[in-house]
Coordinates of C-alpha atoms in Angstrom, one line a residue:
M29 CA 23.5 1.0 8.8
R30 CA 21.7 4.1 10.1
I31 CA 18.7 4.2 8.4
W32 CA 15.8 7.1 8.3
L33 CA 11.8 6.2 7.9
L34 CA 10.6 8.8 6.9
G35 CA 6.9 8.3 8.1
T36 CA 5.1 6.6 11.0
E37 CA 2.9 4.5 8.9
G38 CA 2.0 1.2 9.8
R39 CA 4.9 -0.4 7.2
L40 CA 7.1 1.9 8.5
A41 CA 6.4 0.9 12.4
K42 CA 7.0 -2.8 11.3
M43 CA 10.0 -2.1 9.4
A44 CA 11.9 -0.5 12.5
R45 CA 11.2 -3.0 14.4
H46 CA 12.3 -5.8 11.8
L47 CA 15.5 -3.3 11.4
N48 CA 15.8 -3.4 15.0
K49 CA 15.6 -6.6 15.8
F50 CA 18.8 -6.8 13.4
G51 CA 21.4 -4.1 15.3
H52 CA 20.5 -1.0 12.5
D53 CA 20.3 2.2 13.7
V54 CA 16.7 3.3 13.0
F55 CA 15.4 7.0 12.8
F56 CA 11.9 8.1 12.1
S57 CA 10.3 11.7 11.8
G58 CA 6.6 12.0 11.5
P59 CA 3.8 13.2 14.0
G60 CA 2.5 11.1 16.8
C61 CA 3.0 6.9 17.4
P62 CA 4.6 6.6 20.1
G63 CA 4.8 3.2 19.9
T64 CA 7.4 3.6 17.4
E65 CA 10.1 5.1 20.3
R66 CA 10.4 1.7 21.0
H67 CA 12.6 0.4 17.9
A68 CA 13.7 3.5 16.3
S69 CA 14.6 7.3 17.7
R70 CA 12.9 10.3 16.3
I71 CA 14.1 13.4 14.4
K72 CA 12.2 16.1 15.0
F73 CA 11.2 17.7 11.2
D74 CA 7.4 17.7 9.8
L75 CA 7.3 16.0 6.9
K76 CA 4.7 18.0 5.8
E77 CA 7.0 21.1 4.9
L78 CA 9.0 19.3 2.2
D79 CA 12.2 21.3 3.1
F80 CA 14.7 19.0 1.4
Q81 CA 17.1 21.4 2.2
K82 CA 16.5 21.0 5.4
M83 CA 16.1 17.0 5.3
R84 CA 19.2 16.5 3.6
Q85 CA 21.5 18.8 6.3
L86 CA 19.4 16.6 9.1
A87 CA 20.7 13.7 7.1
S88 CA 24.1 14.9 6.9
D89 CA 24.1 15.3 10.8
H90 CA 23.0 12.2 11.3
A91 CA 25.4 10.0 9.4
I92 CA 22.0 8.7 7.6
D93 CA 23.2 6.0 5.1
L94 CA 19.8 5.1 3.7
A95 CA 16.4 6.9 3.6
V96 CA 13.1 5.1 3.2
P97 CA 10.0 7.2 2.3
G98 CA 6.6 6.2 3.0
S99 CA 4.4 8.4 1.0
E100 CA 4.2 9.1 -2.4
D101 CA 4.1 13.0 -1.9
L102 CA 7.9 12.0 -1.0
L103 CA 8.7 10.4 -3.5
D104 CA 6.3 12.3 -6.4
Q105 CA 8.4 15.3 -4.9
G106 CA 11.8 13.8 -5.8
I107 CA 12.8 13.2 -3.0
V108 CA 15.8 10.7 -4.9
N109 CA 16.7 13.1 -6.9
E110 CA 17.2 15.8 -4.3
F111 CA 19.2 13.2 -1.5
E112 CA 21.7 12.4 -4.5
G113 CA 24.8 12.9 -2.9
V114 CA 23.4 13.0 0.9
C115 CA 22.4 9.7 1.3
R116 CA 20.6 6.8 -0.6
V117 CA 17.3 6.5 -1.0
F118 CA 14.7 3.4 -1.0
G119 CA 12.4 4.3 -4.1
P120 CA 12.2 5.4 -7.4
T121 CA 12.9 9.0 -8.9
R122 CA 10.7 12.1 -9.6
E123 CA 10.1 10.9 -12.5
A124 CA 9.6 7.0 -12.5
V125 CA 7.6 7.2 -9.5
K126 CA 4.7 8.2 -12.2
L127 CA 3.9 4.3 -12.2
E128 CA 2.0 4.9 -9.8
T129 CA 1.4 8.7 -9.3
D130 CA -0.2 9.2 -12.7
K131 CA -2.7 6.7 -13.7
R132 CA -2.6 7.3 -17.2
F133 CA 0.9 7.0 -17.2
S134 CA 1.0 3.5 -16.0
Y135 CA -2.0 2.8 -18.2
E136 CA 0.1 3.8 -21.7
I137 CA 3.1 1.5 -19.7
M138 CA 1.0 -1.7 -20.0
T139 CA -0.7 -1.0 -23.3
N140 CA 2.8 -0.4 -25.1
V141 CA 4.2 -4.4 -22.9
K142 CA 0.8 -5.6 -23.9
I143 CA 0.0 -6.2 -20.6
P144 CA -3.5 -7.1 -19.8
Q145 CA -5.4 -4.6 -17.8
A146 CA -8.9 -3.3 -17.3
F147 CA -9.6 -1.2 -21.0
T148 CA -10.0 2.3 -19.2
R149 CA -11.4 5.4 -20.8
W150 CA -9.8 9.2 -20.0
Y151 CA -12.0 12.0 -19.4
E152 CA -11.6 16.1 -18.7
N153 CA -15.1 16.9 -19.1
F154 CA -17.6 16.1 -16.3
H155 CA -20.5 16.3 -19.2
I156 CA -18.5 13.7 -21.6
A157 CA -17.8 11.6 -19.0
Y158 CA -21.2 11.3 -17.5
G159 CA -22.8 10.6 -20.9
D160 CA -20.4 7.8 -21.3
L161 CA -21.4 6.9 -17.3
K162 CA -25.1 6.8 -18.6
S163 CA -24.7 4.8 -21.6
H164 CA -23.3 1.9 -20.4
F165 CA -25.7 1.9 -16.7
D166 CA -28.7 1.9 -19.6
N167 CA -27.1 -0.5 -21.4
F168 CA -25.4 -3.0 -18.9
D169 CA -25.9 -4.4 -15.5
L170 CA -22.2 -4.2 -14.8
P171 CA -20.3 -2.0 -12.4
L172 CA -17.8 0.8 -13.7
V173 CA -14.7 1.8 -11.8
I174 CA -13.8 5.2 -11.8
K175 CA -10.7 6.2 -10.4
P176 CA -8.4 10.1 -10.2
Q177 CA -5.1 10.5 -12.5
G178 CA -3.8 11.4 -9.9
P179 CA -2.4 10.0 -6.3
T180 CA -5.0 10.0 -3.6
A181 CA -2.8 7.5 -0.6
G182 CA -5.6 4.7 -1.8
K183 CA -9.1 6.0 -1.0
G184 CA -9.7 8.0 -4.3
V185 CA -11.0 4.6 -6.7
I186 CA -14.9 4.4 -6.8
V187 CA -16.7 0.8 -7.8
A188 CA -19.7 2.7 -9.3
H189 CA -22.9 0.1 -8.7
D190 CA -25.4 2.6 -10.6
L191 CA -25.6 6.0 -11.8
A192 CA -26.4 7.7 -9.0
T193 CA -22.9 6.7 -7.7
G194 CA -20.8 7.3 -10.4
K195 CA -22.5 10.2 -11.1
K196 CA -21.5 11.6 -7.4
A197 CA -18.0 10.3 -8.0
L198 CA -17.8 12.4 -11.4
K199 CA -19.2 15.8 -10.0
D200 CA -16.9 15.1 -6.5
M201 CA -13.6 14.7 -8.9
L202 CA -14.1 16.8 -11.8
V203 CA -16.2 19.8 -10.9
D204 CA -15.4 19.8 -7.2
H205 CA -11.8 18.6 -7.6
K206 CA -12.5 16.6 -4.3
Y207 CA -8.5 15.4 -4.9
K208 CA -7.5 18.3 -6.3
E209 CA -5.0 18.3 -9.6
A210 CA -4.8 14.1 -8.6
S211 CA -8.6 14.0 -10.1
R212 CA -9.0 16.9 -13.1
M213 CA -8.5 14.1 -15.0
I214 CA -10.5 10.5 -14.9
G215 CA -10.6 7.6 -16.0
L216 CA -13.6 4.9 -16.4
A217 CA -12.5 1.1 -16.2
D218 CA -14.1 -1.4 -17.0
Y219 CA -14.9 -3.8 -13.5
L220 CA -13.1 -7.0 -13.2
T221 CA -13.7 -10.0 -11.4
G222 CA -11.9 -12.6 -9.8
S223 CA -9.9 -12.2 -6.4
E224 CA -7.8 -9.6 -5.5
C225 CA -3.5 -10.7 -5.0
T226 CA -0.5 -7.8 -4.7
V227 CA 3.0 -8.8 -5.8
F228 CA 6.0 -7.0 -4.4
V229 CA 9.3 -6.6 -7.0
L230 CA 12.0 -5.7 -6.2
S231 CA 14.1 -3.9 -8.5
D232 CA 17.5 -2.5 -8.9
G233 CA 16.7 -0.8 -12.0
H234 CA 17.6 -3.9 -14.7
E235 CA 14.8 -6.0 -16.3
D236 CA 17.2 -8.7 -15.8
S237 CA 17.8 -8.7 -11.9
I238 CA 14.9 -8.3 -10.7
R239 CA 13.7 -10.5 -7.1
F240 CA 10.4 -12.0 -6.3
F241 CA 9.7 -10.6 -3.0
A242 CA 6.1 -11.6 -2.0
A243 CA 2.4 -12.1 -3.0
A244 CA 0.2 -11.2 -0.6
R245 CA -3.1 -9.7 -1.1
D246 CA -5.0 -7.2 1.3
C247 CA -9.4 -6.1 2.3
K248 CA -9.9 -2.3 1.2
A249 CA -13.5 -2.1 1.8
A250 CA -14.0 -0.9 5.6
W251 CA -17.6 -3.1 5.7
P252 CA -18.6 -6.2 3.6
A253 CA -21.6 -6.1 1.4
K254 CA -24.4 -7.5 3.7
D255 CA -28.4 -7.6 3.4
G256 CA -27.9 -6.2 -0.4
K257 CA -25.7 -2.9 0.3
P258 CA -22.2 -3.3 -1.5
A259 CA -19.4 -3.2 0.2
G260 CA -17.4 0.4 1.4
P261 CA -16.4 2.5 1.1
N262 CA -12.9 2.5 0.2
T263 CA -9.8 2.5 2.9
G264 CA -5.9 2.0 2.6
G265 CA -6.2 -1.3 3.9
M266 CA -8.5 -3.2 6.2
W267 CA -6.2 -6.3 6.7
G268 CA -3.1 -7.6 4.7
L269 CA -2.2 -11.2 4.6
S270 CA 1.3 -13.6 2.9
S271 CA 1.5 -15.3 0.9
I272 CA -1.5 -16.8 -0.8
P273 CA -2.7 -20.2 -1.7
E274 CA -3.5 -19.6 -5.0
W275 CA 0.3 -18.5 -6.6
D276 CA 1.6 -21.0 -8.1
E277 CA 4.6 -21.3 -11.2
F278 CA 2.3 -19.9 -13.9
L279 CA 1.3 -17.2 -12.3
Y280 CA 4.8 -15.9 -11.4
E281 CA 6.6 -16.3 -14.2
E282 CA 3.4 -14.5 -15.6
V283 CA 4.0 -11.3 -13.6
M284 CA 7.7 -11.9 -13.5
G285 CA 7.3 -11.5 -17.2
Y286 CA 5.0 -8.4 -16.4
A287 CA 7.6 -6.2 -14.1
R288 CA 10.5 -7.8 -16.3
N289 CA 8.8 -5.9 -19.1
V290 CA 8.2 -2.3 -17.6
I291 CA 11.8 -1.9 -15.9
R292 CA 13.5 -2.7 -19.3
L293 CA 10.6 -0.1 -20.9
M294 CA 11.1 1.9 -18.1
R295 CA 15.1 1.6 -18.5
R296 CA 15.5 2.3 -22.5
M297 CA 12.8 5.9 -21.5
R298 CA 15.6 6.8 -19.3
H299 CA 13.8 6.5 -16.0
P300 CA 15.0 3.5 -14.4
F301 CA 12.6 1.5 -11.3
R302 CA 14.3 1.1 -8.9
G303 CA 13.1 -0.2 -5.1
C304 CA 9.4 -2.3 -4.9
L305 CA 7.1 -1.7 -7.6
Y306 CA 4.0 -2.8 -6.1
I307 CA 1.4 -4.5 -9.4
S308 CA -2.0 -4.5 -7.7
L309 CA -3.5 -7.7 -9.6
K310 CA -6.6 -9.5 -10.0
L311 CA -7.0 -13.4 -10.7
V312 CA -9.4 -12.8 -13.7
P313 CA -11.1 -16.4 -14.5
M314 CA -10.6 -17.7 -18.1
E315 CA -13.9 -17.3 -20.4
D316 CA -13.5 -20.6 -22.1
L317 CA -11.9 -22.1 -18.5
P318 CA -12.9 -20.6 -15.5
R319 CA -10.3 -22.8 -13.2
L320 CA -7.5 -20.8 -15.0
V321 CA -6.8 -17.3 -14.6
T322 CA -4.8 -14.7 -16.0
P323 CA -3.4 -11.9 -14.0
T324 CA -5.3 -8.8 -15.0
V325 CA -2.9 -5.8 -14.0
V326 CA -5.4 -3.1 -11.9
E327 CA -2.0 -0.5 -10.5
F328 CA 1.3 -0.3 -10.1
N329 CA 2.1 1.3 -7.1
G330 CA 6.5 2.7 -6.3
R331 CA 6.5 1.8 -2.4
F332 CA 5.5 -1.2 -0.2
G333 CA 2.0 -1.8 -0.1
D334 CA -0.5 -1.1 3.5
P335 CA -0.9 -3.4 5.3
E336 CA 0.7 -6.0 2.9
A337 CA 3.7 -5.0 4.1
Q338 CA 3.5 -5.8 7.5
A339 CA 2.4 -9.2 6.2
T340 CA 5.5 -9.9 4.5
F341 CA 7.7 -9.1 7.2
E342 CA 6.4 -10.7 9.5
R343 CA 7.4 -13.8 7.0
L344 CA 11.0 -11.9 6.5
E345 CA 13.4 -13.9 8.0
S346 CA 16.4 -12.2 6.0
D347 CA 18.2 -8.6 7.5
L348 CA 15.5 -6.4 5.5
A349 CA 18.5 -3.6 5.3
P350 CA 20.9 -4.8 2.7
I351 CA 17.7 -5.5 0.7
L352 CA 16.5 -2.3 0.7
W353 CA 20.1 -1.0 0.5
A354 CA 20.5 -3.6 -2.9
C355 CA 17.9 -2.1 -4.8
T356 CA 20.0 1.4 -4.9
E357 CA 22.7 0.7 -7.4
S358 CA 22.9 -1.6 -10.2
G359 CA 24.1 -5.0 -9.7
K360 CA 24.0 -5.8 -6.1
L361 CA 20.3 -7.3 -5.8
N362 CA 20.9 -10.8 -7.4
S363 CA 23.3 -11.6 -5.1
V364 CA 21.8 -10.2 -1.6
E365 CA 19.6 -13.3 0.6
I366 CA 15.6 -12.7 0.4
K367 CA 14.8 -15.9 2.7
M368 CA 10.8 -15.7 3.8
S369 CA 9.4 -18.6 6.6
D370 CA 6.6 -20.7 5.2
R371 CA 4.2 -19.2 7.7
V372 CA 1.3 -17.6 6.6
G373 CA 1.8 -13.6 7.6
G374 CA -1.3 -11.4 8.4
C375 CA -1.6 -7.6 9.7
L376 CA -5.5 -6.4 11.2
V377 CA -6.3 -2.8 11.1
I378 CA -8.3 -1.4 14.2
A379 CA -9.6 1.8 12.6
A380 CA -11.1 4.5 15.0
P381 CA -14.5 5.0 14.3
G382 CA -16.1 6.6 11.6
Y383 CA -13.0 5.9 9.4
P384 CA -12.5 6.4 6.3
E385 CA -15.1 9.6 6.0
S386 CA -14.6 11.2 9.4
S387 CA -12.5 10.1 11.6
Q388 CA -13.1 10.6 15.7
K389 CA -9.8 11.4 17.6
G390 CA -9.2 11.6 21.3
G391 CA -10.2 8.3 22.5
K392 CA -8.5 6.9 25.2
I393 CA -6.7 3.3 23.7
T394 CA -6.4 0.4 26.3
G395 CA -5.7 -3.9 25.9
T396 CA -2.8 -2.9 23.9
E397 CA -0.4 -5.1 26.3
E398 CA -3.4 -7.7 26.3
A399 CA -2.9 -8.0 23.1
E400 CA 0.4 -8.8 22.9
A401 CA 0.4 -10.7 25.1
L402 CA -1.0 -13.2 22.8
G403 CA 1.4 -13.2 20.7
V404 CA 0.1 -10.5 18.4
E405 CA 2.6 -7.3 17.6
V406 CA 0.6 -4.0 17.7
E407 CA 2.4 -1.0 15.9
H408 CA 0.9 2.4 16.3
C409 CA 0.0 3.9 12.7
G410 CA -2.0 6.9 14.2
T411 CA -1.7 7.5 18.0
K412 CA -0.5 10.3 20.1
L413 CA 0.2 10.9 24.0
N414 CA -2.4 13.5 25.5
D415 CA -1.9 16.1 28.3
A416 CA -2.2 13.5 31.0
N417 CA 0.3 11.1 29.0
E418 CA -2.6 8.5 28.0
L419 CA -2.5 6.8 24.7
V420 CA -5.3 8.2 22.3
V421 CA -6.7 7.8 19.1
D422 CA -5.1 10.2 16.2
G423 CA -5.1 9.0 12.9
G424 CA -8.2 6.4 10.6
R425 CA -5.8 3.4 10.5
V426 CA -5.2 3.6 15.1
L427 CA -3.3 0.2 15.2
N428 CA -1.6 -2.4 13.3
L429 CA -2.3 -6.0 15.2
N430 CA 0.4 -8.1 13.2
A431 CA 1.1 -12.1 13.9
S432 CA 2.4 -15.2 12.3
D433 CA 0.7 -18.9 12.6
A434 CA 0.6 -22.0 10.5
N435 CA -2.3 -21.4 8.3
V436 CA -4.8 -18.2 7.7
E437 CA -7.7 -20.2 10.3
A438 CA -5.4 -20.2 13.0
L439 CA -4.3 -16.8 12.5
R440 CA -7.8 -15.3 12.0
D441 CA -8.4 -16.8 15.4
K442 CA -5.1 -15.2 16.8
L443 CA -5.8 -11.9 15.2
N444 CA -9.6 -11.1 16.6
R445 CA -8.9 -12.5 19.6
A446 CA -6.1 -10.1 20.1
A447 CA -8.5 -7.2 18.5
A448 CA -11.0 -8.3 21.0
C449 CA -8.9 -6.9 23.5
I450 CA -8.3 -3.8 22.4
H451 CA -11.2 -0.7 23.6
F452 CA -10.9 3.1 21.8
E453 CA -13.4 5.3 23.7
G454 CA -15.8 6.2 21.3
G455 CA -15.6 2.9 20.0
Q456 CA -13.6 0.8 17.4
H457 CA -13.6 -0.8 13.9
W458 CA -12.2 -4.1 12.2
R459 CA -12.6 -6.7 10.1
N460 CA -13.3 -9.8 11.2
D461 CA -13.3 -12.1 8.4
F462 CA -9.4 -11.6 8.1
G463 CA -7.7 -14.2 5.2
D464 CA -11.3 -14.8 2.8
P465 CA -10.6 -14.4 -1.0
S466 CA -14.6 -13.4 -1.3
V467 CA -14.4 -10.1 0.4
A468 CA -10.2 -8.7 -1.0
S469 CA -10.3 -5.7 -3.1

């Protein structure tokens, strides 16, 4: 199969390696990331242009069978709709991806089918939102979650532990429009306690044929809580783990029921959801029976999550291509093979100094070969070659270290030893608490 990966982020770099291993012709487009060229051929195109006419021509010229977009922007702009008749695209249509790109829409969908979620109030006016925020902190010693209605590449959510933090977030979003149209409306949501969990469910648009893919976990805070200061700030993810020890038959039945209800409603709305439904959960302890949990939905995405996808692909023993293909048409997904290893998969992100606020670019990178000698795959997601043909930093989340092992402890040791081999000129940052559920968020 001829497959075009639209982007250079970590999940697509790992996907390129996997697809290449199974003998597929893999292509990619996107900036930098010379490491990806070990597994895929570059199709030169600036994805920021969003020129669908040119993209359709490129797909035709290269006889592409299947395109896989990495960003929510491409899905939100309707690449699935625009590529109809040219090639298959793994992912939801412009209308269906609103489950990810419109947080109020997804909130209302979940309310409609009675899925447990955090109670959320929605605002367009700063003064009204601030009044309710102040009232909350005047009466309760509990955080509030502030989230833009629209897409922010996983970086827009703020957990406000005090009034000052909350007020700044409201001003950034509703007054200064930090995220432009995405923050014209914001939600104030109750803060959920409990461990975090991500579930990937594959769909061909019909609720009777959905398939469980994996349960995983990631850590989004750039650094841990320390000396009374909260963890943070939020990132796109600093490590990803697949699978998780809490996952059992009860959680499987509950969460698959959530997915089935959502897919059914979207189909009945004539916007069938095809692709990967990413379900972010909090496993909230029950008040009377704290040893039991209620899986409560935080959000939906319309794509594989990063870095949980890399951790999951590390365990995938089946060929991914027919799985992706089966999601693009009804009636095929039930019969495709999805086989996972019993080993634990992991992805550790090595970030640039200053990430996520203002990443320092240009620093020379060394030590990747030494890291790979320890049995770790090094994938590039924020690198380029400078004029001297040296590998340098060109993004925030720069490298992914992917590996698997028999258990979390052994995998943590392997990833940390590999990370210690790598050096960025000017410094680098990673979290050394891989797999710890107490820091996942």
